[in-house]
Structures are given as C-alpha cells and as structure tokens.
Amino acid sequence: MSLGPAGASLNPDEAENFEDMEKQFAVKAVQHMATYWAILEKMKGSQLRLTKMDDEIYEHFKKDFPEFDPTETIDENLMKSKEGKERWRNFMMAYEKKIDDYNFGTMLRANPKYEYGEKETIFAMRMQFYAIEIARNRQGLNDWIYEQAHA
C-alpha cells in the first residue's frame, strides 16, 4: 500500500486504516519477539538456526560489518544514521528475493546480556535482526536464556 507521492495529503477517511495497520504491525512484532524468546528458553541459541541461509547471512554480515561486536550494546544512533541506513540497506537488499519479510519491522535487543524491555529494545528490520541474532547465537551469547529457564 502506498501513501502516495511525497508531500501528498493524507485522506482522513483512510486514516483509520493506517491506524489498524499500525496495530497489526505492533501485534506481529510482539508475537515475533515473544516467539523468539520462547525458542531461546527451549533451545540454546548456539544450536539454533533462524533461517536456511544462516551461514550465508553470517559470512555476509561479518564481511559488510567487520567492526560489529555482538557482545556490545548496539549504537542505535550509528545504526540509524544516514551512513548506517545506507550500509544496512545495501546489506538487506541482497535478501530481497531470498528471505520472506526481509524488510519487515521487528524488535531487537540492544544488548545480548538483557531480556527484552522498554530501554533494552530497539526497532529494526528483519534482516538486521537475523544478522545480529545469528552472530550472537554463533558466539553463544544467548545461551544464558536457556540456562536461566532450566536452572
């Protein structure tokens, strides 16, 4: 669905539909977040595959973002800066025809040491989520969630 050309006015009769779409997005994002957390409680992240392309995504991510440290808190300002957006857009476009909902919005923990929470969660695109969480899982950074659930 298109909002029309830049600067076009929004038809107020259709505004409710956008509000409904926003609510549907929020529900889907929260469901995705809760499902991922439940999976991490049942299986160590280091044993989890998020997609059929995890290996390719991981290698591509390391090549395009060699400075990224999955143990550290994500700098959201850097990620969403003009340069950051361009780098991520280029990365994500490689998966346009390969990963369903590659550009769908989702929730991402800013730091792997913490649960999802208001201050610990950022809005990200699905491919950002996959790239970062695959890197975290490969390093065993999410295994504590399983261990905590089974303590």
Coordinates of C-alpha atoms in Angstrom, one line a residue:
M1 CA 0.0 0.0 0.0
S2 CA 1.4 3.4 -1.0
L3 CA 0.8 6.6 0.9
G4 CA 1.2 8.5 -2.4
P5 CA 3.9 10.9 -3.6
A6 CA 6.0 12.8 -1.1
G7 CA 4.1 15.9 0.1
A8 CA 0.7 14.4 -0.9
S9 CA -2.1 15.0 1.7
L10 CA -3.5 12.0 3.5
N11 CA -7.2 11.3 3.0
P12 CA -8.7 11.5 6.6
D13 CA -11.3 8.9 5.6
E14 CA -8.5 6.4 5.1
A15 CA -6.6 7.3 8.3
E16 CA -8.3 4.7 10.4
N17 CA -7.0 2.0 8.0
F18 CA -3.4 3.2 8.8
E19 CA -4.1 3.1 12.5
D20 CA -5.4 -0.5 12.0
M21 CA -2.2 -1.4 10.1
E22 CA -0.1 0.1 12.8
K23 CA -1.9 -2.0 15.4
Q24 CA -1.5 -5.1 13.3
F25 CA 2.2 -4.4 12.9
A26 CA 2.6 -4.0 16.6
V27 CA 0.9 -7.3 17.3
K28 CA 3.0 -9.1 14.8
A29 CA 6.3 -7.6 16.1
V30 CA 5.4 -8.5 19.7
Q31 CA 4.4 -12.0 18.6
H32 CA 7.8 -12.4 16.8
M33 CA 9.6 -11.1 19.9
A34 CA 7.7 -13.5 22.3
T35 CA 8.2 -16.5 20.0
Y36 CA 11.9 -15.9 19.6
W37 CA 12.3 -15.6 23.4
A38 CA 10.3 -18.8 23.9
I39 CA 12.5 -20.7 21.5
L40 CA 15.7 -19.4 23.2
E41 CA 14.2 -20.7 26.5
K42 CA 13.7 -24.2 25.0
M43 CA 17.0 -24.4 22.9
K44 CA 20.4 -22.9 23.3
G45 CA 20.9 -20.1 20.8
S46 CA 24.2 -21.7 19.8
Q47 CA 22.3 -24.7 18.5
L48 CA 19.6 -22.7 16.7
R49 CA 19.2 -21.9 13.0
L50 CA 17.0 -18.9 12.3
T51 CA 16.9 -19.4 8.5
K52 CA 18.0 -21.9 5.9
M53 CA 20.6 -19.2 5.0
D54 CA 22.2 -18.6 8.4
D55 CA 25.7 -19.4 7.2
E56 CA 25.5 -17.1 4.2
I57 CA 23.9 -14.3 6.2
Y58 CA 26.6 -14.7 8.9
E59 CA 29.5 -14.5 6.4
H60 CA 28.0 -11.6 4.6
F61 CA 27.4 -9.8 7.9
K62 CA 31.0 -10.3 9.0
K63 CA 32.2 -9.1 5.6
D64 CA 30.0 -6.0 5.5
F65 CA 30.2 -5.1 9.2
P66 CA 33.6 -6.3 10.3
E67 CA 33.6 -3.7 13.2
F68 CA 30.4 -5.1 14.7
D69 CA 30.9 -6.7 18.1
P70 CA 27.9 -8.9 19.0
T71 CA 28.9 -8.7 22.7
E72 CA 28.4 -4.9 22.9
T73 CA 25.3 -2.7 23.1
I74 CA 24.2 -1.6 19.6
D75 CA 24.7 2.1 19.0
E76 CA 21.2 2.8 17.6
N77 CA 22.2 6.3 16.5
L78 CA 25.1 4.9 14.4
M79 CA 22.8 2.2 13.0
K80 CA 20.1 4.7 12.0
S81 CA 22.5 7.5 10.9
K82 CA 22.5 8.3 7.1
E83 CA 25.6 6.2 6.6
G84 CA 24.3 3.4 8.8
K85 CA 21.0 3.3 7.0
E86 CA 22.8 3.1 3.6
R87 CA 25.1 0.3 4.8
W88 CA 22.2 -1.7 6.1
R89 CA 20.0 -1.0 3.0
N90 CA 22.8 -2.4 0.8
F91 CA 23.2 -5.4 3.1
M92 CA 19.4 -6.1 3.2
M93 CA 18.7 -5.8 -0.5
A94 CA 20.8 -8.9 -1.1
Y95 CA 18.0 -10.8 0.6
E96 CA 15.0 -9.1 -1.1
K97 CA 14.1 -12.2 -3.1
K98 CA 15.6 -14.8 -0.7
I99 CA 14.1 -14.1 2.7
D100 CA 10.4 -13.6 3.3
D101 CA 9.6 -10.3 5.1
Y102 CA 13.3 -9.3 4.9
N103 CA 12.4 -5.7 5.5
F104 CA 9.6 -6.2 8.0
G105 CA 10.0 -4.3 11.2
T106 CA 10.7 -6.2 14.3
M107 CA 12.1 -5.8 17.8
L108 CA 15.8 -6.4 18.6
R109 CA 17.6 -6.4 22.0
A110 CA 20.2 -3.7 22.0
N111 CA 22.5 -5.9 24.1
P112 CA 22.5 -9.8 24.3
K113 CA 23.0 -9.7 28.1
Y114 CA 19.5 -8.4 28.8
E115 CA 15.9 -9.5 28.2
Y116 CA 13.6 -7.5 26.0
G117 CA 12.5 -4.4 27.9
E118 CA 11.5 -0.8 27.2
K119 CA 15.1 0.5 27.4
E120 CA 16.8 -2.6 26.1
T121 CA 14.8 -3.0 22.8
I122 CA 15.1 -1.2 19.5
F123 CA 13.1 -1.2 16.3
A124 CA 15.0 -3.0 13.5
M125 CA 14.3 -4.6 10.1
R126 CA 14.0 -8.4 10.0
M127 CA 17.4 -8.8 8.2
Q128 CA 19.1 -6.7 10.9
F129 CA 17.5 -9.0 13.5
Y130 CA 18.7 -12.1 11.6
A131 CA 22.2 -10.8 11.1
I132 CA 22.7 -9.7 14.6
E133 CA 21.0 -12.6 16.3
I134 CA 22.8 -15.2 14.2
A135 CA 26.1 -13.6 15.2
R136 CA 25.1 -13.6 18.8
N137 CA 24.0 -17.2 18.6
R138 CA 27.2 -18.3 16.9
Q139 CA 29.1 -16.9 19.8
G140 CA 26.8 -18.5 22.4
L141 CA 25.7 -15.1 23.7
N142 CA 22.1 -16.1 24.0
D143 CA 22.7 -19.5 25.7
W144 CA 22.2 -17.9 29.1
I145 CA 18.5 -17.6 28.3
Y146 CA 18.1 -21.4 28.0
E147 CA 20.3 -21.9 31.1
Q148 CA 18.2 -19.5 33.2
A149 CA 15.0 -21.1 32.1
H150 CA 16.3 -24.6 33.1
A151 CA 18.0 -23.6 36.4

